[in-house]
Amino acid sequence: MVTGELLKELTRLLTPLEAREILSAAAGIDRETLFCKMQDALSEEAASKARAMLERRLAGEPLQYILGEWDFYSRIFKVEKGVLIPREDTEVLVDEALALVDKSGAGSLLDLCTGSGCVAVTLALERPAMQVTAADISETALSLARANAASLGAVNCRVIYADVLSDPPEELWGCFDLVTANPPYIKSGDIPHLQREVTFEPSLALDGGADGLIFYRAIASRWKKVLKRGGSLALEIGIGQDRDVLEILAQNGFSSLSAARDTAGINRVIVGTLNV
Ligand code: GLN
């Protein structure tokens, strides 16, 4: 079969982007090279790989899990079922964290609920002089974050187990200039009604309790202990959670509070500094 013919077949059922991603992944070539190969014959093996990937996509599985990798902040991260897929919205968290690091000269950062490690590894690579710790409760996430740190060469990023809903271990108290997190923030009651693709992602990474805010309360009250004097917190939030999260931070002694918008104009990241 000729490559261009299969691309046409895939494009009838998928978006053009999905069709191109699947075909180039199945053929083991990048997207640009794919365009130069439209008239070339495609191996039987590549064609059947592409069709198997198509079936998974038609069953609702997110493209990112099918490809096993996805871009975040211009780098390619491994993704894996059982761990949240990196999203473009979360790049706002990286930008806000970088601004804080540069303003305060932060030397140490803790990223809670790290998942794939996309935030922690990106920050470690963007600011190589900083010591980054990435933490998660999920064993699948921990090994994926370690794999991403290793394959992208983030030697200044270590990965540790932590349960954010419990108190931080004493050895972490007062250790960090900055804490970042994209915690689970969907209300438990909304989980069954999510878009089909999102139901393939682990509820452990999505479910923020009855009001969607339990992780913000735990981070602002329990985990502020890990901050140094004058340290800051940068948290990704869901749509419409800005007021509640600002209030939670204020109640827990944070000031200089601000919100940053995503590309859709929605307040996506809340930043605050712990009063000394
Ligand atoms: N941004 C994700 C979504 O809306 C949720 C991720 C999270 O809970 N942190 O699908």
Short mmCIF file of C-alpha atoms and ligand atoms in Angstrom, two decimals:
data_model
loop_
_atom_site.label_atom_id
_atom_site.label_comp_id
_atom_site.label_asym_id
_atom_site.label_seq_id
_atom_site.Cartn_x
_atom_site.Cartn_y
_atom_site.Cartn_z
CA MET A 1 0.00 0.00 0.00
CA VAL A 2 1.11 3.54 -0.76
CA THR A 3 1.58 5.80 2.28
CA GLY A 4 -0.68 8.57 0.91
CA GLU A 5 -3.57 6.12 0.45
CA LEU A 6 -3.47 5.01 4.08
CA LEU A 7 -3.26 8.63 5.21
CA LYS A 8 -6.45 9.32 3.27
CA GLU A 9 -8.13 6.30 4.86
CA LEU A 10 -7.14 7.46 8.36
CA THR A 11 -8.23 11.04 7.66
CA ARG A 12 -11.75 9.87 6.90
CA LEU A 13 -12.10 8.73 10.52
CA LEU A 14 -9.71 10.96 12.44
CA THR A 15 -8.70 14.61 12.46
CA PRO A 16 -5.83 15.37 10.04
CA LEU A 17 -3.47 15.88 12.99
CA GLU A 18 -4.36 12.54 14.55
CA ALA A 19 -4.04 10.75 11.22
CA ARG A 20 -0.58 12.21 10.61
CA GLU A 21 0.61 11.47 14.15
CA ILE A 22 -0.57 7.87 14.01
CA LEU A 23 0.83 7.19 10.58
CA SER A 24 4.23 8.69 11.28
CA ALA A 25 4.46 6.84 14.62
CA ALA A 26 3.49 3.54 12.95
CA ALA A 27 6.02 4.08 10.17
CA GLY A 28 8.70 5.14 12.66
CA ILE A 29 9.37 8.48 10.96
CA ASP A 30 8.74 12.08 11.93
CA ARG A 31 5.83 14.10 10.54
CA GLU A 32 7.97 16.17 8.16
CA THR A 33 9.56 13.08 6.61
CA LEU A 34 6.09 11.55 6.24
CA PHE A 35 5.13 14.30 3.78
CA CYS A 36 8.05 13.44 1.51
CA LYS A 37 7.05 9.77 1.48
CA MET A 38 3.44 10.02 0.32
CA GLN A 39 4.13 8.18 -2.96
CA ASP A 40 6.30 5.48 -1.31
CA ALA A 41 5.10 1.99 -0.50
CA LEU A 42 4.35 1.39 3.19
CA SER A 43 5.36 -1.90 4.80
CA GLU A 44 2.60 -4.32 5.79
CA GLU A 45 3.88 -4.10 9.36
CA ALA A 46 3.59 -0.29 9.49
CA ALA A 47 0.12 -0.37 7.93
CA SER A 48 -1.21 -2.90 10.42
CA LYS A 49 0.39 -0.97 13.31
CA ALA A 50 -1.39 2.18 12.09
CA ARG A 51 -4.72 0.33 11.85
CA ALA A 52 -4.35 -1.05 15.39
CA MET A 53 -3.66 2.48 16.63
CA LEU A 54 -6.72 3.72 14.72
CA GLU A 55 -8.91 1.12 16.46
CA ARG A 56 -7.70 2.27 19.88
CA ARG A 57 -8.38 5.89 18.96
CA LEU A 58 -11.87 5.06 17.69
CA ALA A 59 -12.55 3.33 21.01
CA GLY A 60 -11.93 6.70 22.67
CA GLU A 61 -8.39 6.23 23.97
CA PRO A 62 -6.48 9.55 23.98
CA LEU A 63 -3.99 9.94 21.14
CA GLN A 64 -1.23 10.67 23.64
CA TYR A 65 -1.50 7.22 25.28
CA ILE A 66 -1.53 5.57 21.87
CA LEU A 67 1.62 7.41 20.79
CA GLY A 68 3.28 6.93 24.19
CA GLU A 69 4.68 10.46 24.12
CA TRP A 70 3.57 14.07 23.95
CA ASP A 71 5.05 17.56 23.72
CA PHE A 72 5.23 19.80 26.73
CA TYR A 73 7.08 23.12 26.69
CA SER A 74 8.80 22.08 23.43
CA ARG A 75 10.16 18.82 24.77
CA ILE A 76 8.89 15.31 24.25
CA PHE A 77 7.75 13.50 27.39
CA LYS A 78 6.89 9.83 27.69
CA VAL A 79 3.26 9.34 28.65
CA GLU A 80 1.64 6.21 29.97
CA LYS A 81 -1.79 5.02 30.95
CA GLY A 82 -2.19 5.51 34.71
CA VAL A 83 -0.60 8.98 34.64
CA LEU A 84 -2.19 12.31 33.62
CA ILE A 85 -1.31 13.49 30.09
CA PRO A 86 0.60 16.80 30.06
CA ARG A 87 -1.64 19.67 28.95
CA GLU A 88 -0.91 23.00 27.33
CA ASP A 89 -2.70 24.82 30.19
CA THR A 90 0.00 23.59 32.54
CA GLU A 91 2.65 25.52 30.59
CA VAL A 92 1.23 28.62 32.35
CA LEU A 93 2.33 27.04 35.64
CA VAL A 94 5.85 26.65 34.25
CA ASP A 95 5.94 30.29 33.09
CA GLU A 96 4.74 31.56 36.47
CA ALA A 97 7.23 29.37 38.32
CA LEU A 98 10.09 30.58 36.11
CA ALA A 99 9.11 34.20 36.76
CA LEU A 100 9.14 33.53 40.51
CA VAL A 101 12.47 31.74 40.35
CA ASP A 102 14.04 34.61 38.45
CA LYS A 103 12.57 37.25 40.76
CA SER A 104 13.56 35.55 44.00
CA GLY A 105 16.67 33.68 42.91
CA ALA A 106 15.08 30.43 44.12
CA GLY A 107 17.59 27.61 44.41
CA SER A 108 15.26 24.79 45.43
CA LEU A 109 11.84 23.77 44.24
CA LEU A 110 9.37 21.04 45.11
CA ASP A 111 6.76 19.96 42.56
CA LEU A 112 3.88 18.10 44.22
CA CYS A 113 1.52 15.74 42.34
CA THR A 114 4.17 15.64 39.64
CA GLY A 115 2.61 12.88 37.49
CA SER A 116 4.71 12.51 34.34
CA GLY A 117 7.16 15.01 35.84
CA CYS A 118 6.48 17.47 32.99
CA VAL A 119 6.53 20.54 35.27
CA ALA A 120 9.46 19.46 37.46
CA VAL A 121 11.65 18.23 34.61
CA THR A 122 10.94 21.31 32.49
CA LEU A 123 11.82 23.64 35.37
CA ALA A 124 14.97 21.65 36.13
CA LEU A 125 16.07 21.88 32.50
CA GLU A 126 15.16 25.56 32.14
CA ARG A 127 17.09 26.49 35.30
CA PRO A 128 19.93 23.96 35.63
CA ALA A 129 21.39 25.64 38.73
CA MET A 130 18.19 24.91 40.68
CA GLN A 131 17.68 21.72 42.72
CA VAL A 132 14.29 20.25 41.87
CA THR A 133 12.37 17.60 43.79
CA ALA A 134 9.37 15.97 42.14
CA ALA A 135 6.86 14.11 44.34
CA ASP A 136 3.89 11.85 43.75
CA ILE A 137 1.89 9.15 45.52
CA SER A 138 1.49 6.89 42.47
CA GLU A 139 4.22 4.30 41.77
CA THR A 140 3.40 4.49 38.04
CA ALA A 141 3.86 8.26 38.11
CA LEU A 142 7.11 8.00 40.08
CA SER A 143 8.69 5.63 37.59
CA LEU A 144 7.44 7.66 34.61
CA ALA A 145 8.75 10.92 36.12
CA ARG A 146 12.12 9.22 36.76
CA ALA A 147 12.20 7.98 33.16
CA ASN A 148 11.42 11.45 31.83
CA ALA A 149 14.06 13.10 34.03
CA ALA A 150 16.61 10.56 32.82
CA SER A 151 15.77 10.63 29.12
CA LEU A 152 15.69 14.44 29.00
CA GLY A 153 18.89 14.74 31.03
CA ALA A 154 17.46 16.57 34.06
CA VAL A 155 20.28 15.60 36.42
CA ASN A 156 19.14 18.25 38.94
CA CYS A 157 15.70 16.63 39.38
CA ARG A 158 15.11 13.90 41.95
CA VAL A 159 11.84 12.05 42.34
CA ILE A 160 10.36 11.05 45.71
CA TYR A 161 7.19 9.49 47.11
CA ALA A 162 4.82 11.84 48.94
CA ASP A 163 1.20 11.76 50.02
CA VAL A 164 0.01 15.37 49.82
CA LEU A 165 -3.04 14.67 52.00
CA SER A 166 -0.72 13.77 54.91
CA ASP A 167 1.85 15.93 56.67
CA PRO A 168 5.19 16.28 54.90
CA PRO A 169 8.06 14.27 56.36
CA GLU A 170 10.20 16.30 58.75
CA GLU A 171 13.29 16.08 56.56
CA LEU A 172 11.51 18.30 53.99
CA TRP A 173 10.52 21.08 56.42
CA GLY A 174 11.96 24.48 55.52
CA CYS A 175 13.82 23.12 52.47
CA PHE A 176 12.25 24.87 49.50
CA ASP A 177 12.07 28.37 48.02
CA LEU A 178 9.19 27.42 45.80
CA VAL A 179 6.46 24.76 45.70
CA THR A 180 4.55 24.09 42.48
CA ALA A 181 1.63 21.74 41.92
CA ASN A 182 -1.03 20.79 39.41
CA PRO A 183 -3.09 18.76 41.88
CA PRO A 184 -6.29 16.83 41.12
CA TYR A 185 -9.02 19.50 41.08
CA ILE A 186 -12.16 18.04 39.53
CA LYS A 187 -15.17 17.68 41.87
CA SER A 188 -15.79 13.97 42.60
CA GLY A 189 -19.37 14.32 41.35
CA ASP A 190 -18.17 15.63 37.97
CA ILE A 191 -15.81 12.70 37.29
CA PRO A 192 -18.47 10.42 35.69
CA HIS A 193 -19.46 13.22 33.28
CA LEU A 194 -16.02 14.01 31.87
CA GLN A 195 -15.25 13.88 28.15
CA ARG A 196 -14.71 10.29 26.98
CA GLU A 197 -10.94 10.70 26.52
CA VAL A 198 -10.50 11.96 30.09
CA THR A 199 -12.15 8.80 31.49
CA PHE A 200 -9.04 6.93 30.26
CA GLU A 201 -6.94 8.97 32.67
CA PRO A 202 -6.57 7.94 36.32
CA SER A 203 -9.14 9.44 38.70
CA LEU A 204 -6.30 9.58 41.24
CA ALA A 205 -4.91 12.45 39.14
CA LEU A 206 -8.24 14.19 38.63
CA ASP A 207 -10.44 13.79 41.71
CA GLY A 208 -10.14 16.77 44.02
CA GLY A 209 -12.82 15.62 46.48
CA ALA A 210 -16.43 16.76 46.91
CA ASP A 211 -15.69 20.44 46.19
CA GLY A 212 -12.52 19.88 44.12
CA LEU A 213 -10.43 21.78 46.66
CA ILE A 214 -9.03 19.22 49.12
CA PHE A 215 -5.52 19.29 47.66
CA TYR A 216 -5.34 23.09 47.81
CA ARG A 217 -6.29 23.00 51.50
CA ALA A 218 -3.72 20.28 52.22
CA ILE A 219 -0.94 22.05 50.33
CA ALA A 220 -1.64 25.48 51.86
CA SER A 221 -1.99 24.20 55.42
CA ARG A 222 0.16 21.06 55.76
CA TRP A 223 2.78 21.60 53.04
CA LYS A 224 3.57 25.25 53.77
CA LYS A 225 5.95 23.75 56.35
CA VAL A 226 8.32 22.72 53.55
CA LEU A 227 8.78 26.35 52.44
CA LYS A 228 11.68 28.48 53.57
CA ARG A 229 10.89 31.92 55.05
CA GLY A 230 9.34 34.04 52.35
CA GLY A 231 8.94 31.06 50.03
CA SER A 232 6.23 30.93 47.39
CA LEU A 233 3.55 28.64 46.10
CA ALA A 234 2.35 28.37 42.46
CA LEU A 235 -0.73 26.23 41.87
CA GLU A 236 -2.63 25.30 38.75
CA ILE A 237 -6.41 25.57 39.25
CA GLY A 238 -9.55 24.53 37.40
CA ILE A 239 -12.05 26.91 35.79
CA GLY A 240 -13.79 29.09 38.38
CA GLN A 241 -11.65 27.97 41.34
CA ASP A 242 -9.67 31.23 41.56
CA ARG A 243 -11.64 32.90 44.38
CA ASP A 244 -11.75 29.77 46.53
CA VAL A 245 -8.05 29.02 46.12
CA LEU A 246 -7.06 32.65 46.76
CA GLU A 247 -9.11 32.51 49.96
CA ILE A 248 -7.51 29.22 51.05
CA LEU A 249 -4.05 30.72 50.57
CA ALA A 250 -4.97 33.93 52.41
CA GLN A 251 -6.39 31.92 55.34
CA ASN A 252 -3.13 30.02 55.58
CA GLY A 253 -0.88 33.05 55.80
CA PHE A 254 0.03 33.62 52.16
CA SER A 255 0.14 37.14 50.73
CA SER A 256 1.19 38.94 47.49
CA LEU A 257 -1.50 36.79 45.90
CA SER A 258 -2.01 36.89 42.16
CA ALA A 259 -3.66 34.95 39.35
CA ALA A 260 -2.33 34.25 35.83
CA ARG A 261 -4.50 33.50 32.81
CA ASP A 262 -4.17 30.76 30.23
CA THR A 263 -4.44 31.35 26.46
CA ALA A 264 -8.25 31.15 26.74
CA GLY A 265 -8.23 34.04 29.24
CA ILE A 266 -9.16 31.81 32.20
CA ASN A 267 -7.39 32.24 35.54
CA ARG A 268 -5.24 29.10 35.57
CA VAL A 269 -2.46 29.62 38.10
CA ILE A 270 -2.51 31.16 41.58
CA VAL A 271 0.68 32.42 43.17
CA GLY A 272 1.28 33.42 46.77
CA THR A 273 4.15 34.08 49.17
CA LEU A 274 4.27 32.85 52.73
CA ASN A 275 4.38 35.74 55.20
CA VAL A 276 7.40 35.70 57.43
N1 GLN B 1 -6.82 19.82 33.47
C1 GLN B 1 -7.39 18.54 33.72
C2 GLN B 1 -8.77 18.46 33.06
O1 GLN B 1 -9.54 19.36 33.18
C3 GLN B 1 -7.52 18.24 35.18
C4 GLN B 1 -6.22 18.01 35.76
C5 GLN B 1 -6.25 18.12 37.24
O2 GLN B 1 -7.21 17.73 37.92
N2 GLN B 1 -5.20 18.64 37.73
O3 GLN B 1 -9.03 17.48 32.40
#
